[in-house]
CSV table of C-alpha atoms in Angstrom, one decimal:
chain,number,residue,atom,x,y,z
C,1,UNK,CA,0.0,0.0,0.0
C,2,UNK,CA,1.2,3.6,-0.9
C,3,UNK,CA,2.3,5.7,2.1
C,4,UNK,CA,0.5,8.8,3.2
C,5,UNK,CA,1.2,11.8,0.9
C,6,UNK,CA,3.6,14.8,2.6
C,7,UNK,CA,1.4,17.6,3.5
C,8,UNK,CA,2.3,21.3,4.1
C,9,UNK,CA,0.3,24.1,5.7
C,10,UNK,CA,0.4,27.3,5.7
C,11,UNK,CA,2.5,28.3,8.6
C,12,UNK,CA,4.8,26.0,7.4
C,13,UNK,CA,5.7,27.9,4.1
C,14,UNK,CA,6.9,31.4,3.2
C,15,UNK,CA,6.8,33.6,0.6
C,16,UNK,CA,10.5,34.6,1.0
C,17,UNK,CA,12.0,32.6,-1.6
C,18,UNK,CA,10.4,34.0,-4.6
C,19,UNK,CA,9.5,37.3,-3.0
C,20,UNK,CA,12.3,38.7,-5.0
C,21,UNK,CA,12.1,36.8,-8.1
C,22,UNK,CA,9.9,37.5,-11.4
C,23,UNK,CA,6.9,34.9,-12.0
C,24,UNK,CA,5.7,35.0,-15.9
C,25,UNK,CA,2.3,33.7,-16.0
C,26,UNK,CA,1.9,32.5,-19.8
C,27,UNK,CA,-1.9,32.4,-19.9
C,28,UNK,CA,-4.8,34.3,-18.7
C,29,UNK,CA,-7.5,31.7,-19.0
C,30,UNK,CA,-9.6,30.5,-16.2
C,31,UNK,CA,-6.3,29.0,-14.5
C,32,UNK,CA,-3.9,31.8,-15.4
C,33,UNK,CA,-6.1,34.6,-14.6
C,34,UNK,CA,-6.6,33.2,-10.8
C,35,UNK,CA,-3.4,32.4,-10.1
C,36,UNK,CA,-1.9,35.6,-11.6
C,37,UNK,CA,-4.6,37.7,-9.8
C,38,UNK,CA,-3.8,35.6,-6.3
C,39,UNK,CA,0.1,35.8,-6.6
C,40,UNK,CA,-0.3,39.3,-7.6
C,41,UNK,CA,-2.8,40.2,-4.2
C,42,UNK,CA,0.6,38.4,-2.3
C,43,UNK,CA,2.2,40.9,-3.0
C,44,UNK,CA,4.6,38.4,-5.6
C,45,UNK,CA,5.5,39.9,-8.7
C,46,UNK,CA,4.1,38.6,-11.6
C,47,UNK,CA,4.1,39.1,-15.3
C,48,UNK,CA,1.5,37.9,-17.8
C,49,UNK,CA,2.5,36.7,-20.7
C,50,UNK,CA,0.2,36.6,-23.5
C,51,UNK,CA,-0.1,36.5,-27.5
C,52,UNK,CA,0.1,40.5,-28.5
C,53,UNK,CA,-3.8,41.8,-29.6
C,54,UNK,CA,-5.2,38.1,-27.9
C,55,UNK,CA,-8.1,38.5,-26.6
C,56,UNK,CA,-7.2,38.8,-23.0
C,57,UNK,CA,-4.4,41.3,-23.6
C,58,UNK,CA,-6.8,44.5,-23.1
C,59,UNK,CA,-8.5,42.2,-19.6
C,60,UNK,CA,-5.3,41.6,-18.2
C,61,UNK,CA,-4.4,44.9,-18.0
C,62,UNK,CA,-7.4,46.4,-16.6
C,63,UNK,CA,-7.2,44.2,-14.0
C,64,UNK,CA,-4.2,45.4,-12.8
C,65,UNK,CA,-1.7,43.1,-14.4
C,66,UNK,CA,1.5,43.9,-16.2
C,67,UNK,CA,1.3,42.6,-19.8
C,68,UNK,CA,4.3,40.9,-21.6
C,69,UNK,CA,4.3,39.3,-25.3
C,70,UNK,CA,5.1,35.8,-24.7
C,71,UNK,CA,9.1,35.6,-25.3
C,72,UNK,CA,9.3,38.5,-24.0
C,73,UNK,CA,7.7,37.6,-20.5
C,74,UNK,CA,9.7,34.7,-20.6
C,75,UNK,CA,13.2,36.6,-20.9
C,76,UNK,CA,12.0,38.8,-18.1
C,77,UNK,CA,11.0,36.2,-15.9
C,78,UNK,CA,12.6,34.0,-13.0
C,79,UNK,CA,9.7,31.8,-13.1
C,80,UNK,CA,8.1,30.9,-16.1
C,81,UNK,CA,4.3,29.3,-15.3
C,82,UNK,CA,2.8,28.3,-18.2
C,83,UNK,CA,-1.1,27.8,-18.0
C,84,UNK,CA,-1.8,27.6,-21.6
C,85,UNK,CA,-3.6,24.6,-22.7
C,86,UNK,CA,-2.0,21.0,-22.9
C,87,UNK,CA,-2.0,21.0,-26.7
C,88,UNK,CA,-0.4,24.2,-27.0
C,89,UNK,CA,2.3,24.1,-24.7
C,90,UNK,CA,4.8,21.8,-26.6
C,91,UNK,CA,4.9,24.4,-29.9
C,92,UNK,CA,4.4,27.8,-27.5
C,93,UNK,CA,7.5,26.5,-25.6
C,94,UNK,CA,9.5,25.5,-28.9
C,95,UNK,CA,8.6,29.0,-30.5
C,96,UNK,CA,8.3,31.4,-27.9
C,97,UNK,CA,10.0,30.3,-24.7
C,98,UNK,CA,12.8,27.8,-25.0
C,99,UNK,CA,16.0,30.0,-25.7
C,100,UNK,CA,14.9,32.1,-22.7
C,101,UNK,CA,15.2,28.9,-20.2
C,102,UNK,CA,18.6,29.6,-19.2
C,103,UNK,CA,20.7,28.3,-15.9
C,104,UNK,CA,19.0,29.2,-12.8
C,105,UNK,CA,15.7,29.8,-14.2
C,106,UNK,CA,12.5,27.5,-13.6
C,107,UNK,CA,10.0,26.2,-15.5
C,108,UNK,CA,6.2,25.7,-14.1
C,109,UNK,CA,3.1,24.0,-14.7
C,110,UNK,CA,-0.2,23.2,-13.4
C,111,UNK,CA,-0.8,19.7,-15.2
C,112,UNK,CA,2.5,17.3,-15.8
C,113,UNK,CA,1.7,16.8,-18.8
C,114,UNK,CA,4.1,18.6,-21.3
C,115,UNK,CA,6.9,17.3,-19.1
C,116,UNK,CA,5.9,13.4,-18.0
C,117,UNK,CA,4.9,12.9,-22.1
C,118,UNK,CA,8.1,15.2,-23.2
C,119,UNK,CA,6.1,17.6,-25.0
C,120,UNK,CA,8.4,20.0,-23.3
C,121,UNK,CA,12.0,19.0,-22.7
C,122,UNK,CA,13.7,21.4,-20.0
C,123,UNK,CA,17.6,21.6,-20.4
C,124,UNK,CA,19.6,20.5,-17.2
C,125,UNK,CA,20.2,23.5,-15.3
C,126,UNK,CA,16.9,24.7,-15.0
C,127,UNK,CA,14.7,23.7,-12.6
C,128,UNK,CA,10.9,21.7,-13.5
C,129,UNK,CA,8.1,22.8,-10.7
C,130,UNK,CA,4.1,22.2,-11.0
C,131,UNK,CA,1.4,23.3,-8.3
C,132,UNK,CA,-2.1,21.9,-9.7
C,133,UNK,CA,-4.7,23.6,-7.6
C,134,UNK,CA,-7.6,20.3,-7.2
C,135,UNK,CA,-10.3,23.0,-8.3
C,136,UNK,CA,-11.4,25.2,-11.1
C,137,UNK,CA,-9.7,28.7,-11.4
C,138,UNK,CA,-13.1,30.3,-10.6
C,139,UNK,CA,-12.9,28.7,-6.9
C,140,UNK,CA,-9.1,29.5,-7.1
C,141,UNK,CA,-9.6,33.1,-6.8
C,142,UNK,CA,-13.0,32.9,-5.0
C,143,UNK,CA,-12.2,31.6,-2.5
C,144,UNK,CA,-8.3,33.2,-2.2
C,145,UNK,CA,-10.9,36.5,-1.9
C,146,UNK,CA,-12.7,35.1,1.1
C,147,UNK,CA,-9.1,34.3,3.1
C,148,UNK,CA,-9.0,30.7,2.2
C,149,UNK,CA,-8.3,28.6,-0.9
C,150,UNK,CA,-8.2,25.4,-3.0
C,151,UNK,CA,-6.0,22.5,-2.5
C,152,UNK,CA,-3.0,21.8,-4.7
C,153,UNK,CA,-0.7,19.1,-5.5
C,154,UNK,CA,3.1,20.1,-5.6
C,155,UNK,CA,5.8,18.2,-7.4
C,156,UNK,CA,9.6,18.5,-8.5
C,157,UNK,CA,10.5,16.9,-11.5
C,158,UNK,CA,14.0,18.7,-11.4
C,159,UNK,CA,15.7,20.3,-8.8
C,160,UNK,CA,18.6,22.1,-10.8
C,161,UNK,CA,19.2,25.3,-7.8
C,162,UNK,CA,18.6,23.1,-5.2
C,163,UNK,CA,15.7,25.2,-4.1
C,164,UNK,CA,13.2,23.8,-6.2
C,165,UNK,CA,10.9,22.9,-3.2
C,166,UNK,CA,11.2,26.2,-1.9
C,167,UNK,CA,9.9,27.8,-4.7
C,168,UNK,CA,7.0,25.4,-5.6
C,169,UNK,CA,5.8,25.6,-2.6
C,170,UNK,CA,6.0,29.5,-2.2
C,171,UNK,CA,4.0,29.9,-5.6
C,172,UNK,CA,1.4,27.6,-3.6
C,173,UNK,CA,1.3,30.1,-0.6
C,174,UNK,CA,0.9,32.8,-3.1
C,175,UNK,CA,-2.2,31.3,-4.8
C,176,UNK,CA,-3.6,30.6,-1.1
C,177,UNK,CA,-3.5,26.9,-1.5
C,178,UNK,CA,-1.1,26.2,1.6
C,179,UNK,CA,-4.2,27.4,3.7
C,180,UNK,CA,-6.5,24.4,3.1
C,181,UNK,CA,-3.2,22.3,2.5
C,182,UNK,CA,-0.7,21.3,-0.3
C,183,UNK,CA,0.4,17.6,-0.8
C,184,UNK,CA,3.1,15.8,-2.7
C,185,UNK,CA,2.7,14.2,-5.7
C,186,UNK,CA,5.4,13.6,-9.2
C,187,UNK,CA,4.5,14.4,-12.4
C,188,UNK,CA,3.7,10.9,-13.2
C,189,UNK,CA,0.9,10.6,-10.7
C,190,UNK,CA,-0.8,13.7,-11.2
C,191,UNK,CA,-1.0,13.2,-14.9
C,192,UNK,CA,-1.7,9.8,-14.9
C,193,UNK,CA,-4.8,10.1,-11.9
C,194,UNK,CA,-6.2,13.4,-13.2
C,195,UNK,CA,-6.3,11.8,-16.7
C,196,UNK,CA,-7.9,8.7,-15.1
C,197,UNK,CA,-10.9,10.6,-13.2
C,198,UNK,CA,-11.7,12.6,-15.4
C,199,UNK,CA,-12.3,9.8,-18.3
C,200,UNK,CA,-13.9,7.5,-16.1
C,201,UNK,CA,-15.5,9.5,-13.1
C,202,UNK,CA,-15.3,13.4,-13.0
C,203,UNK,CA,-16.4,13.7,-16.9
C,204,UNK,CA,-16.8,10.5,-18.8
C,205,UNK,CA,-18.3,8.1,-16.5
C,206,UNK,CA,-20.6,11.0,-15.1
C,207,UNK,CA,-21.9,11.8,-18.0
C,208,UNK,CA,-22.3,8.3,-19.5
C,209,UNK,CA,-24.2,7.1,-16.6
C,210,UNK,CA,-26.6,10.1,-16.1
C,211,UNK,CA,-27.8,9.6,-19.8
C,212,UNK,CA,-28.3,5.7,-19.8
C,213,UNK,CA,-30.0,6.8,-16.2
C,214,UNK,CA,-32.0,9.0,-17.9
C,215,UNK,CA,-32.6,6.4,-21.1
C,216,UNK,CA,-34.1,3.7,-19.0
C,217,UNK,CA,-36.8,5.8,-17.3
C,218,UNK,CA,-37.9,7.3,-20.4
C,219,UNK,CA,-38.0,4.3,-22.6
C,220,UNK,CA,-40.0,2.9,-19.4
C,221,UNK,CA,-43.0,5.5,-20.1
C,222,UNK,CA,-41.6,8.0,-17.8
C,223,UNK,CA,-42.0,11.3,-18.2
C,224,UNK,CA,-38.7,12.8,-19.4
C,225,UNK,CA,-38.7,15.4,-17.2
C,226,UNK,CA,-39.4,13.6,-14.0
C,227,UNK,CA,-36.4,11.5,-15.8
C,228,UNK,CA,-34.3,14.9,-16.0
C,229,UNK,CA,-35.0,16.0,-12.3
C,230,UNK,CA,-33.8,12.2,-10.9
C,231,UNK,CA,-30.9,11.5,-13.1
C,232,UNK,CA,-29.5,15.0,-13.6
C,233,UNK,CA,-30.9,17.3,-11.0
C,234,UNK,CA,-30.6,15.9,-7.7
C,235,UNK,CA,-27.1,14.6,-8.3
C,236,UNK,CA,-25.4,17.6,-7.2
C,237,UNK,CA,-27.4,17.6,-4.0
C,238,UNK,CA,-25.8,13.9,-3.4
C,239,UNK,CA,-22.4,15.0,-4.7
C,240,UNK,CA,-22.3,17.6,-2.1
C,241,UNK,CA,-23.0,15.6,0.6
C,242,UNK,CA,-20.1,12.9,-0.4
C,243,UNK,CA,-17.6,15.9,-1.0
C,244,UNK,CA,-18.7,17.7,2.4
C,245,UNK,CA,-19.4,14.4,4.8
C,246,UNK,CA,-17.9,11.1,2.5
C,247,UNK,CA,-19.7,8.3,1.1
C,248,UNK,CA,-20.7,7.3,4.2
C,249,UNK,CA,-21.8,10.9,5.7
C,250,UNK,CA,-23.4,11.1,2.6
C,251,UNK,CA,-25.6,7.6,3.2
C,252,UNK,CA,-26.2,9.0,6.8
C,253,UNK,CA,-28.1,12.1,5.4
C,254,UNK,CA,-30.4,10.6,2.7
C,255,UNK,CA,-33.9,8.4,3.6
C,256,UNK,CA,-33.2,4.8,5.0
C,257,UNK,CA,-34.8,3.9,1.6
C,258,UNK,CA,-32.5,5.8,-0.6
C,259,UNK,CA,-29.5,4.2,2.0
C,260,UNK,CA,-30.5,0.8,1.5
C,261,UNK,CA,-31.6,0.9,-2.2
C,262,UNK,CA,-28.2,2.4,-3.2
C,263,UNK,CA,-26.2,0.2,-1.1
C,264,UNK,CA,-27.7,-3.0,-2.4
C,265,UNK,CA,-28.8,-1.7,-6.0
C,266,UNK,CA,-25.3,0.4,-6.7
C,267,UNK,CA,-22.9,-2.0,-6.9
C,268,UNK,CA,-25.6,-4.3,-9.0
C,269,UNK,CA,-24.9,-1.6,-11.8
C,270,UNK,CA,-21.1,-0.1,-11.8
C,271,UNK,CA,-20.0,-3.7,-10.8
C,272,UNK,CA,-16.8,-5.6,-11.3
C,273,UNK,CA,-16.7,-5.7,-15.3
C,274,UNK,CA,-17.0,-2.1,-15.0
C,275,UNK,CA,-14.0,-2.0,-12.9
C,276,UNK,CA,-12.2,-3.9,-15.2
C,277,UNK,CA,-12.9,-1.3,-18.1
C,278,UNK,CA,-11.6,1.0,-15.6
C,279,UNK,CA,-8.5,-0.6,-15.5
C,280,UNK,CA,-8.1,-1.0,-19.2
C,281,UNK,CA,-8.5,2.7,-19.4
C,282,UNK,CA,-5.9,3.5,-16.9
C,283,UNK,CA,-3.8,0.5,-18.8
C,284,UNK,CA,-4.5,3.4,-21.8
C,285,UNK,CA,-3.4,6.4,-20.2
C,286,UNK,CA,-0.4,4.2,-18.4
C,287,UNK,CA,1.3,3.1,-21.5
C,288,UNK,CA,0.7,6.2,-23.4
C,289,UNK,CA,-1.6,5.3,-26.0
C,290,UNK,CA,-4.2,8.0,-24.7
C,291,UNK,CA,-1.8,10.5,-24.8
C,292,UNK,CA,-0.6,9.4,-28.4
C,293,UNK,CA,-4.3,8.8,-29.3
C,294,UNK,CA,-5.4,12.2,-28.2
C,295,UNK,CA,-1.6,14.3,-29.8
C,296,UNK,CA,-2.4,12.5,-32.9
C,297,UNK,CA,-6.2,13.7,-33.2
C,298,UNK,CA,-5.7,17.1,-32.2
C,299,UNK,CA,-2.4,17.9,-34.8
C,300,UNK,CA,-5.1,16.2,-37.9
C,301,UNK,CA,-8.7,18.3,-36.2
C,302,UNK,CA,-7.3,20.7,-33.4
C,303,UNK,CA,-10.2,21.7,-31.4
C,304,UNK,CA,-12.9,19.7,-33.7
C,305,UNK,CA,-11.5,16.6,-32.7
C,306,UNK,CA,-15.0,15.8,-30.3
C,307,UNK,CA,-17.1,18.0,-32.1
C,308,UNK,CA,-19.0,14.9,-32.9
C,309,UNK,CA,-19.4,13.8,-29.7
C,310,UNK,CA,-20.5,16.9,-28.2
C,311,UNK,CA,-22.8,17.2,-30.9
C,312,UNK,CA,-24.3,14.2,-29.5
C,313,UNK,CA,-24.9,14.9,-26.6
C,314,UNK,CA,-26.2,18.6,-27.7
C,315,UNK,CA,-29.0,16.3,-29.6
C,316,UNK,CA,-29.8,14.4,-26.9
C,317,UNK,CA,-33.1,14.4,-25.3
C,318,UNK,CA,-31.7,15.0,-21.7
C,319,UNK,CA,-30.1,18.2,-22.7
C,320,UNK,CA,-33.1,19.5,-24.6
C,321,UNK,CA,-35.4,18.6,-22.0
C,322,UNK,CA,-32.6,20.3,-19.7
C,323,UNK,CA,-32.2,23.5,-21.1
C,324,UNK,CA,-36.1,24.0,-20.0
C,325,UNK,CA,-35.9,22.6,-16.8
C,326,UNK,CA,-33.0,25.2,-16.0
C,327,UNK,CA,-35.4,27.9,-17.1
C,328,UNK,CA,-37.5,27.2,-13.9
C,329,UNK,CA,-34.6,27.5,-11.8
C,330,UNK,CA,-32.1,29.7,-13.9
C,331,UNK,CA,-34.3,32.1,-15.7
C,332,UNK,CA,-31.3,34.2,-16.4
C,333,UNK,CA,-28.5,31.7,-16.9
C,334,UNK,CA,-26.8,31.4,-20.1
C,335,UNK,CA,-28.4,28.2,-21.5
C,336,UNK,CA,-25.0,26.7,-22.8
């Protein structure tokens, strides 16, 4: 059995180390504009590092932020963070960001990615950080604003200066993740377990069991939206409860009928020969056939590459059902 993960808190880290240094932040998406805005509020200095007349140039500055072109961020910079997506990264860093990586100097991340499937490939004398808040970039800053914050990971995947963990774990303060708590992980873990729940939990398997949910009460004779309301509705009320309490908190806080229907009837349905396509998935994403799969795809369709299966879903009876039901509740929400 794997030993406990090292945990940090935030007494036990300062902001010393990098206090002095520059941090580029190459990206202002939802990632890159919380974590720029929360190292910025810490008083760290940071520099954003975007594509000249982008789309987020003009935001970025009127939020406050100083506002590099790419290379030129990275020259600048002690601390190069690049929260750009995945699929980007390998040619941004070729183009834009490689000759500027010299001795000294480290290179940062919030998904291992680039680094465990050597997209990237840092030279020797640099060192090769990630903090990967567990959370979107909206709950980054939101709750960095209310005096707390999101858990990260933290990894060194190359500690050239020998203060490697010092600075990792100072960018962590800085985004207000060492409040909650910061744990160790390596590149290889993060990558390979965030790829793993999202295909077969998080995104995939969520979404694959609320529409066969849904698909079984209405080719029953149930009305669709009664469907919607059981199979898509009241799920985050339940997810709540297991992320607030645990499973078992959870089945502590619903009827006795709901606890012993789901304990009997639950493991009837994702049972052991879905586990086992569980494992052939993480076999997948292990060996690096997802990774090759999905690098391969992208260079032939770039972003199209699941327009198809997004349009399915789109056409889906649960989602047109959906987008009325979150009238009633959401009368002003953006329906996408």
């Amino acid at each position: 059995m794997p030993t406990a993960a090292k945990r940090w808190l935030d007494s036990q880290v300062s902001l010393d180390p990098i206090k002095k240094q520059k941090i580029a932040v190459i990206g202002y998406g939802i990632q890159g504009r919380a974590q720029a805005s929360n190292m910025k509020d810490s008083g760290l200095d940071v520099i954003v590092g975007l594509r000249k007349g982008g789309k987020t140039w003009k935001q970025a500055e009127s939020e406050g932020h100083r506002v590099m072109e790419v290379s030129e961020a990275a020259k600048a910079a002690d601390i190069i963070h690049i929260l750009i997506p995945d699929m980007e990264q390998g040619d941004t860093y070729k183009r834009e960001i490689k000759k500027h990586v010299t001795a000294g100097k480290a290179l940062s991340f919030s998904h291992g990615a680039a680094i465990h499937c050597k997209w990237i490939v840092p030279p020797n004398d640099a060192d090769v950080i990630m903090v990967a808040p567990k959370g979107p970039g909206q709950r980054v800053r939101e709750l960095y604003q209310e005096g707390f914050g999101i858990p990260s990971l933290v990894a060194v995947q190359q500690d050239a200066s020998g203060k490697a963990w010092d600075r990792v774990l100072a960018m962590a303060k800085g985004i207000g993740s060492t409040r909650p708590g910061v744990l160790q992980t390596t590149f290889k873990e993060e990558v390979e377990t965030d790829w793993f729940g999202e295909q077969v939990d998080l995104c995939g398997g969520t979404h694959a069991l609320i529409m066969n949910a849904f698909e079984t009460l209405v080719e029953a004779g149930y009305q669709p939206e009664v469907a919607y309301f059981e199979c898509l509705h009241e799920l985050k009320l339940i997810t709540d409860l297991v992320q607030k309490y645990g499973l078992t908190g959870m089945y502590n806080r619903v009827s006795e009928t709901a606890r012993y229907g789901g304990l009997t009837r639950g493991p009837r349905v994702v049972d052991k020969e879905a586990k086992a396509k569980m494992k052939a998935v993480l076999k997948e994403i292990q060996s690096g056939e997802f990774a090759d799969e999905w690098v391969s795809k992208y260079k032939k369709e770039g972003k199209n590459s699941f327009a198809r299966y997004m349009k399915e879903i789109e056409n889906h009876q649960l989602e047109k059902v959906g987008k009325e039901m979150r009238k009633m509740m959401w009368p002003n929400q953006d329906p996408v």
